[in-house]
PDB file of C-alpha atoms and ligand atoms in Angstrom:
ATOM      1  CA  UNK A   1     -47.270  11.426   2.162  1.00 50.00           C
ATOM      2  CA  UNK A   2     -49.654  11.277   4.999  1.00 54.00           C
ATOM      3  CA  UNK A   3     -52.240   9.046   5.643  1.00 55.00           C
ATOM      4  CA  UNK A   4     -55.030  11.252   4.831  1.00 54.00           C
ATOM      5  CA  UNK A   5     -53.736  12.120   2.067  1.00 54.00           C
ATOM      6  CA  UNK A   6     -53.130   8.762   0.913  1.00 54.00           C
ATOM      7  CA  UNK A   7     -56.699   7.755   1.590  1.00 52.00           C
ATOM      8  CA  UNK A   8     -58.093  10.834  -0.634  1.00 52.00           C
ATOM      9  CA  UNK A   9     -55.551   9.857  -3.546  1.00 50.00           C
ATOM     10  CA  UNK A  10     -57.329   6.281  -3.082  1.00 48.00           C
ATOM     11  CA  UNK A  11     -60.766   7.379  -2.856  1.00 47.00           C
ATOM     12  CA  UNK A  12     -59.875   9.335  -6.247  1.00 46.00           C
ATOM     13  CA  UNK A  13     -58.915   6.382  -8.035  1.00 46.00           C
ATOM     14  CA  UNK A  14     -61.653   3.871  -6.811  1.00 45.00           C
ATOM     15  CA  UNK A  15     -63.791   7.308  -8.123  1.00 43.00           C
ATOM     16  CA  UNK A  16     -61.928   6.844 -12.202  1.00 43.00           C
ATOM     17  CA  UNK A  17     -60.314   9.721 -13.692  1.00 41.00           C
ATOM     18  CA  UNK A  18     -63.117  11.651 -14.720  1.00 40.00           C
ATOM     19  CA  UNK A  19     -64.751  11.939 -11.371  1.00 41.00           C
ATOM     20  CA  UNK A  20     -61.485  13.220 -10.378  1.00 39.00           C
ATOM     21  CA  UNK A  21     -61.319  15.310 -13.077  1.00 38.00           C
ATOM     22  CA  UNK A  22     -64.938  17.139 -12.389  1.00 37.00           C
ATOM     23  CA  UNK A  23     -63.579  17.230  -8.576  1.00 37.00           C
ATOM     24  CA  UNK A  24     -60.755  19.187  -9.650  1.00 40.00           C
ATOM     25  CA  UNK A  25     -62.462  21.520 -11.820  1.00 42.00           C
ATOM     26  CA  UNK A  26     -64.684  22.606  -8.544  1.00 44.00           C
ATOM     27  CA  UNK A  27     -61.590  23.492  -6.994  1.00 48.00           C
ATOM     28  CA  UNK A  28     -62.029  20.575  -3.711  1.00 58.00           C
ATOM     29  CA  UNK A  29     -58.351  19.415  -4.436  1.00 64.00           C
ATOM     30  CA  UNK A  30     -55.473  17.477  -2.666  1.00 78.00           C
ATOM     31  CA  UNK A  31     -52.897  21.005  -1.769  1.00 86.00           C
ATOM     32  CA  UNK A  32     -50.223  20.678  -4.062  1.00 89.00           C
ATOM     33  CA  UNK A  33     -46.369  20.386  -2.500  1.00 92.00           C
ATOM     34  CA  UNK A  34     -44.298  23.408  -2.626  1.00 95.00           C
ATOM     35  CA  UNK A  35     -40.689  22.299  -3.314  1.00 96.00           C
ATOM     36  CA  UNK A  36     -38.795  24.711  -0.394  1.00 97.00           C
ATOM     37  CA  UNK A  37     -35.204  22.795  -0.043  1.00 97.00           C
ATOM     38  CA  UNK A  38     -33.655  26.219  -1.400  1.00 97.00           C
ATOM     39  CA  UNK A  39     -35.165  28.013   1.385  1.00 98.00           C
ATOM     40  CA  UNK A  40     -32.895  28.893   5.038  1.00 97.00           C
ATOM     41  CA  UNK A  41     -34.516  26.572   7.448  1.00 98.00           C
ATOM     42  CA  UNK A  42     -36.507  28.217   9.970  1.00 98.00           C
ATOM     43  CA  UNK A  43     -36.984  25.030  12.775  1.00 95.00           C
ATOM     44  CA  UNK A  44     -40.183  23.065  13.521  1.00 90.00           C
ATOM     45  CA  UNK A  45     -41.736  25.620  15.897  1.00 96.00           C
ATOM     46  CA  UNK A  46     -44.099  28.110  14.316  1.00 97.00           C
ATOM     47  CA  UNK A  47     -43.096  31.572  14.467  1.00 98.00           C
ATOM     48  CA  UNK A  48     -44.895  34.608  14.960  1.00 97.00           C
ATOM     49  CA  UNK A  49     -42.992  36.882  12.190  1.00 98.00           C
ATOM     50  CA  UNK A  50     -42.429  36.211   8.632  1.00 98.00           C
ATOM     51  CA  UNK A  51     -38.390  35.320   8.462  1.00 98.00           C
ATOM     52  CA  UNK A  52     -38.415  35.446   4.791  1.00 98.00           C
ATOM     53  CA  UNK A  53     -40.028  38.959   4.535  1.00 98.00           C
ATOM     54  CA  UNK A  54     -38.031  40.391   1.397  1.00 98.00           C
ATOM     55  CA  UNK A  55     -36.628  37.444   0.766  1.00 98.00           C
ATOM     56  CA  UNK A  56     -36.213  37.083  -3.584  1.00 98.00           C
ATOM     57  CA  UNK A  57     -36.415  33.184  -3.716  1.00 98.00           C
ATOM     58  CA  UNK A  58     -39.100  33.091  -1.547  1.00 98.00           C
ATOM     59  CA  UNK A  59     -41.200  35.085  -3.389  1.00 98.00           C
ATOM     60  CA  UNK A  60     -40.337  33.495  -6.355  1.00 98.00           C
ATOM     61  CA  UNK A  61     -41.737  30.075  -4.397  1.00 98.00           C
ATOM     62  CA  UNK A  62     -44.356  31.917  -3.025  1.00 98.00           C
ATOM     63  CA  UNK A  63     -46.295  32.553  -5.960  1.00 98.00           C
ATOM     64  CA  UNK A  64     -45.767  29.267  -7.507  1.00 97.00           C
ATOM     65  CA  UNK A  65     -47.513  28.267  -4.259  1.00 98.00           C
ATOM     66  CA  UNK A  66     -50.218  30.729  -4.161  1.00 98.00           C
ATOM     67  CA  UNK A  67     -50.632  29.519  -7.487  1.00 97.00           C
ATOM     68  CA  UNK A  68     -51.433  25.819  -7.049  1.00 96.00           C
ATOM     69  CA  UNK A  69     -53.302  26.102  -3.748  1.00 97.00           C
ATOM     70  CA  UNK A  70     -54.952  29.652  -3.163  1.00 97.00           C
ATOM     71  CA  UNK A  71     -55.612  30.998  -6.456  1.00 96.00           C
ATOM     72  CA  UNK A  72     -58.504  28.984  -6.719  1.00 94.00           C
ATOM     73  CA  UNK A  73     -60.783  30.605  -3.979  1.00 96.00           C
ATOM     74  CA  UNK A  74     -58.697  34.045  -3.678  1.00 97.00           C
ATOM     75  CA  UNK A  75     -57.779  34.684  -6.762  1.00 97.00           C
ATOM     76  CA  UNK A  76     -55.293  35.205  -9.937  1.00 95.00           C
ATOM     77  CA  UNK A  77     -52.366  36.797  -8.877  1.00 95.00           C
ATOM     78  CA  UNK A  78     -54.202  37.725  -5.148  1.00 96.00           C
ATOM     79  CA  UNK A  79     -56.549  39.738  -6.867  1.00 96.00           C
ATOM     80  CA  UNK A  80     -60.213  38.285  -5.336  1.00 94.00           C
ATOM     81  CA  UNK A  81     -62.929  37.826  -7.621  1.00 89.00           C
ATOM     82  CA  UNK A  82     -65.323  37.696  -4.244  1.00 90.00           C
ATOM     83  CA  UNK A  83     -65.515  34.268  -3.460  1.00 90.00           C
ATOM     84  CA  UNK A  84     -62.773  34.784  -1.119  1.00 97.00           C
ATOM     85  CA  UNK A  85     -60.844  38.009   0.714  1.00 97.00           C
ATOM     86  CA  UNK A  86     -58.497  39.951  -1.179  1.00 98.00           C
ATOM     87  CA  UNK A  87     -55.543  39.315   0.253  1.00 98.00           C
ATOM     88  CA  UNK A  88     -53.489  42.428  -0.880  1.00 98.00           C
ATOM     89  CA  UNK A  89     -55.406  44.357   1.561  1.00 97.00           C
ATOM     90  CA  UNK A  90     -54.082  41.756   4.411  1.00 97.00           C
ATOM     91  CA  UNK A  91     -51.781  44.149   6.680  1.00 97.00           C
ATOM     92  CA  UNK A  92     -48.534  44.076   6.764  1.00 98.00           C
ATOM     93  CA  UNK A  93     -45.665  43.561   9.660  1.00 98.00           C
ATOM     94  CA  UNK A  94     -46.040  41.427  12.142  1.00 97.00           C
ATOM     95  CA  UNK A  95     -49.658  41.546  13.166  1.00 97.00           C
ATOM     96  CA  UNK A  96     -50.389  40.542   9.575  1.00 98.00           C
ATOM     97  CA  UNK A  97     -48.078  38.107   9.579  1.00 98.00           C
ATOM     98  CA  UNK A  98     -49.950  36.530  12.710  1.00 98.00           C
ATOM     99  CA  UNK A  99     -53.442  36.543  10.823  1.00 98.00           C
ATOM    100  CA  UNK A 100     -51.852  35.265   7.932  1.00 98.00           C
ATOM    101  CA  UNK A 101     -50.597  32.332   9.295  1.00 98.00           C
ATOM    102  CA  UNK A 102     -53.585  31.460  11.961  1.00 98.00           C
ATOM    103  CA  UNK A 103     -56.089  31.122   8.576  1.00 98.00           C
ATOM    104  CA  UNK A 104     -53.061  29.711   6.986  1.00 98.00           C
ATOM    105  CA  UNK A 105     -52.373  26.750   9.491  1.00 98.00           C
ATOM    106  CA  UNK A 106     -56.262  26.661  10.667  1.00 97.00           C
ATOM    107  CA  UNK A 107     -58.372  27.200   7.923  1.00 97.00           C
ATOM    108  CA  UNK A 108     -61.752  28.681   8.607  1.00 97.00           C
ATOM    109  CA  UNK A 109     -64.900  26.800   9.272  1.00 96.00           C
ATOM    110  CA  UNK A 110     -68.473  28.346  10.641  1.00 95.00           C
ATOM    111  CA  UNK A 111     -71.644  25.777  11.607  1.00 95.00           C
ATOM    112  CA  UNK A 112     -69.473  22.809  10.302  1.00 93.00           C
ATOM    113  CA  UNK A 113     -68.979  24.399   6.580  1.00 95.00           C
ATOM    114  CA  UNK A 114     -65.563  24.841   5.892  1.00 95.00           C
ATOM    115  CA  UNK A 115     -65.074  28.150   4.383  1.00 95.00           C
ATOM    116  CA  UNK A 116     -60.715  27.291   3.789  1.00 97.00           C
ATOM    117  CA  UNK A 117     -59.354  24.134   4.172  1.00 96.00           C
ATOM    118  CA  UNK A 118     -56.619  24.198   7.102  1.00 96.00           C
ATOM    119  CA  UNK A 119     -52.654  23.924   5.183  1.00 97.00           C
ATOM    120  CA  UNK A 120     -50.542  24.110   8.103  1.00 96.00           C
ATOM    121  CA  UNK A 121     -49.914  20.172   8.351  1.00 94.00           C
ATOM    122  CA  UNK A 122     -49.598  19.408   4.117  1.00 95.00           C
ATOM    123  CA  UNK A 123     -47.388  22.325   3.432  1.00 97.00           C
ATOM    124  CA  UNK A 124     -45.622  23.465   6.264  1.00 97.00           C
ATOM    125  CA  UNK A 125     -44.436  26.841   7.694  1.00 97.00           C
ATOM    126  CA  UNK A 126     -41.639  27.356   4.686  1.00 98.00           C
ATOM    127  CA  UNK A 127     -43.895  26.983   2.024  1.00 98.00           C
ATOM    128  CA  UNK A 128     -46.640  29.718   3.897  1.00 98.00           C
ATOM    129  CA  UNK A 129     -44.014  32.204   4.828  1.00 98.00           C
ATOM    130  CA  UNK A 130     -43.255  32.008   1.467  1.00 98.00           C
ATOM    131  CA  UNK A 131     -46.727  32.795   0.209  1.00 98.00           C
ATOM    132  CA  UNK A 132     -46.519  35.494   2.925  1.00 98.00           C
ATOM    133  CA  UNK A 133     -43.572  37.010   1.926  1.00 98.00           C
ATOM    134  CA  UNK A 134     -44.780  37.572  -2.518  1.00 98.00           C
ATOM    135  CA  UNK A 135     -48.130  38.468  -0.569  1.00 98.00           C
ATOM    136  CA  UNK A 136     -46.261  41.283   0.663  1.00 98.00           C
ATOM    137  CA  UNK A 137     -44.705  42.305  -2.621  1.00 98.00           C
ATOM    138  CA  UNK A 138     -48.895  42.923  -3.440  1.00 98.00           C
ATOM    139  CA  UNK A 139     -49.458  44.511  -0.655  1.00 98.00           C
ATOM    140  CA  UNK A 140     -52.377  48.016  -1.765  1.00 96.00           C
ATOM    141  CA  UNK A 141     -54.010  49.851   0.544  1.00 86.00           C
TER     142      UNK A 141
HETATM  143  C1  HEC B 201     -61.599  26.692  -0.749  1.00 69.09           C
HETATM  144  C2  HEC B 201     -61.316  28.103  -0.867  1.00 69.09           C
HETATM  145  C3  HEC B 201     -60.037  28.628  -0.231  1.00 69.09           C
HETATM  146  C4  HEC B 201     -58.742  28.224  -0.459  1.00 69.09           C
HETATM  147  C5  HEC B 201     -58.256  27.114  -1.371  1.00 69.09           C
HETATM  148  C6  HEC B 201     -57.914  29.101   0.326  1.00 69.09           C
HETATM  149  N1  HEC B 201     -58.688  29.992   1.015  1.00 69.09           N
HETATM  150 FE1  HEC B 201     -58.028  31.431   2.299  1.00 69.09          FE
HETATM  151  N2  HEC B 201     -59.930  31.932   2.736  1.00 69.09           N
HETATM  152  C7  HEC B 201     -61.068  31.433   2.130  1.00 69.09           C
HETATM  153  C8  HEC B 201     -62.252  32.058   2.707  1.00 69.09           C
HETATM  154  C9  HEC B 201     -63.691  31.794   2.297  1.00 69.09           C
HETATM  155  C10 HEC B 201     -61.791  32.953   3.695  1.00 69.09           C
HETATM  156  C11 HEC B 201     -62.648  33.814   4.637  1.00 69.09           C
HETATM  157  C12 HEC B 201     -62.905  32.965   5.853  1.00 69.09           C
HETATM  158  C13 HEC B 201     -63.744  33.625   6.892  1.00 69.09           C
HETATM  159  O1  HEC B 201     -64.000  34.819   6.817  1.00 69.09           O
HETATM  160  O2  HEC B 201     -64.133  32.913   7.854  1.00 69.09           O
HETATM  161  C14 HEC B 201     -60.328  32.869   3.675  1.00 69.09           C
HETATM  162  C15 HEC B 201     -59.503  33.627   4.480  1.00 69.09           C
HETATM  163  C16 HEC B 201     -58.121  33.679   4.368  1.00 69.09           C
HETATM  164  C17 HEC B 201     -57.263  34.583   5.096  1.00 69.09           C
HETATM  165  C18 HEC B 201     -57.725  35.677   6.068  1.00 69.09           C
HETATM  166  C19 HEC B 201     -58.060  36.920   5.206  1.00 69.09           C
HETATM  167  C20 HEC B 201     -58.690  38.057   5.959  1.00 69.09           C
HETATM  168  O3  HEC B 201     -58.756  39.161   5.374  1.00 69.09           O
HETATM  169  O4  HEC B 201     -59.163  37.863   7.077  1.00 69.09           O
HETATM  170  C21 HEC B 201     -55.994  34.321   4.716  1.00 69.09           C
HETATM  171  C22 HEC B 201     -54.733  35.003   5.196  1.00 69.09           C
HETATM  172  C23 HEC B 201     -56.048  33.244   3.753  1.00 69.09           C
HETATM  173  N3  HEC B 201     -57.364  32.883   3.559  1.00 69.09           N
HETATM  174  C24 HEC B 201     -54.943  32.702   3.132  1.00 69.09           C
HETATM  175  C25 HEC B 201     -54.994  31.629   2.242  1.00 69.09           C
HETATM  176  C26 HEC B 201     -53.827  31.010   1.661  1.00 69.09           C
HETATM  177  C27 HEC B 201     -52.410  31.476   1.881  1.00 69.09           C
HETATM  178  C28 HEC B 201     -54.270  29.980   0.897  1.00 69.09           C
HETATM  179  C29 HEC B 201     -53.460  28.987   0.106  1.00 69.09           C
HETATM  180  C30 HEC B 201     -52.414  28.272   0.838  1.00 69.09           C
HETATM  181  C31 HEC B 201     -55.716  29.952   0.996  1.00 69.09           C
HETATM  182  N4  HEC B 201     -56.121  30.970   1.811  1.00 69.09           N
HETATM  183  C32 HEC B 201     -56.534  29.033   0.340  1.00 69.09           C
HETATM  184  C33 HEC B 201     -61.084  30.460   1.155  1.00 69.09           C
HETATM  185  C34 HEC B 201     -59.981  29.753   0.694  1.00 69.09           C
END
């Protein structure tokens, strides 16, 4: 666990559970750990194309991810309801795969409002290729 995420776990208990509670309803949550130990290992450095592109257990981890930490602001099943882009529209090969993973890793913020939080550091590469790779499986457009 890392520190910050040790000192938002804290600040959530000094707050009592309902506090948390209402916090989580709005969405401003602690990313949830993706569980990717049956995944190939793919290094520490970041790479620039998706290695687990067709991949069936990735996918299957993927969405599970999507799930707990994107679904919120992009939508059920990557379908957007607006509040967010719709990411089956994101492009595919390895210029997608590049975009992907910059918001993925960086987050977006404009004027000091953060539009995504950045999950590079609290989920690692694994768990976003794997995103990436059921992404691709609803790809439109
Ligand atoms: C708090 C809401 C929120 C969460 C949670 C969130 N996003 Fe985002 N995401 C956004 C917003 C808003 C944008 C548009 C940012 C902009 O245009 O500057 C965005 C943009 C993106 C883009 C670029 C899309 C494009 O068409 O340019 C990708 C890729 C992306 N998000 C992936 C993810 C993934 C993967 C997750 C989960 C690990 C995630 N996001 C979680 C709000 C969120």
């Amino acid at each position: 666990m890392n520190k910050g995420r040790m000192i938002l776990l804290g600040a959530m208990v000094l707050l009592g559970g309902t506090t948390a509670g209402q916090l989580m309803a709005h969405g401003d949550v602690v990313p949830q750990a993706v569980d990717t130990t049956a995944l190939p290992e793919i290094g520490q450095d970041w790479l620039e194309k998706n290695p687990y592109s067709g991949n069936a257990k990735a996918v299957e981890i993927g969405q599970s991810a999507y799930g707990q930490n994107c679904a919120r602001c992009h939508g059920l099943d990557a379908e957007s309801g607006g509040i967010a882009p719709d990411l089956r529209y994101l492009e595919l090969g390895e210029t997608g795969d590049q975009w992907f993973m910059e918001r993925f890793r960086h987050g977006s913020a404009h004027d000091g409002k953060v539009y995504m939080p950045p999950f590079g550091d609290v989920l690692g590469q694994k768990a976003g290729w794997a995103i990436r790779a059921w992404l691709e499986t609803k790809h439109e457009g």
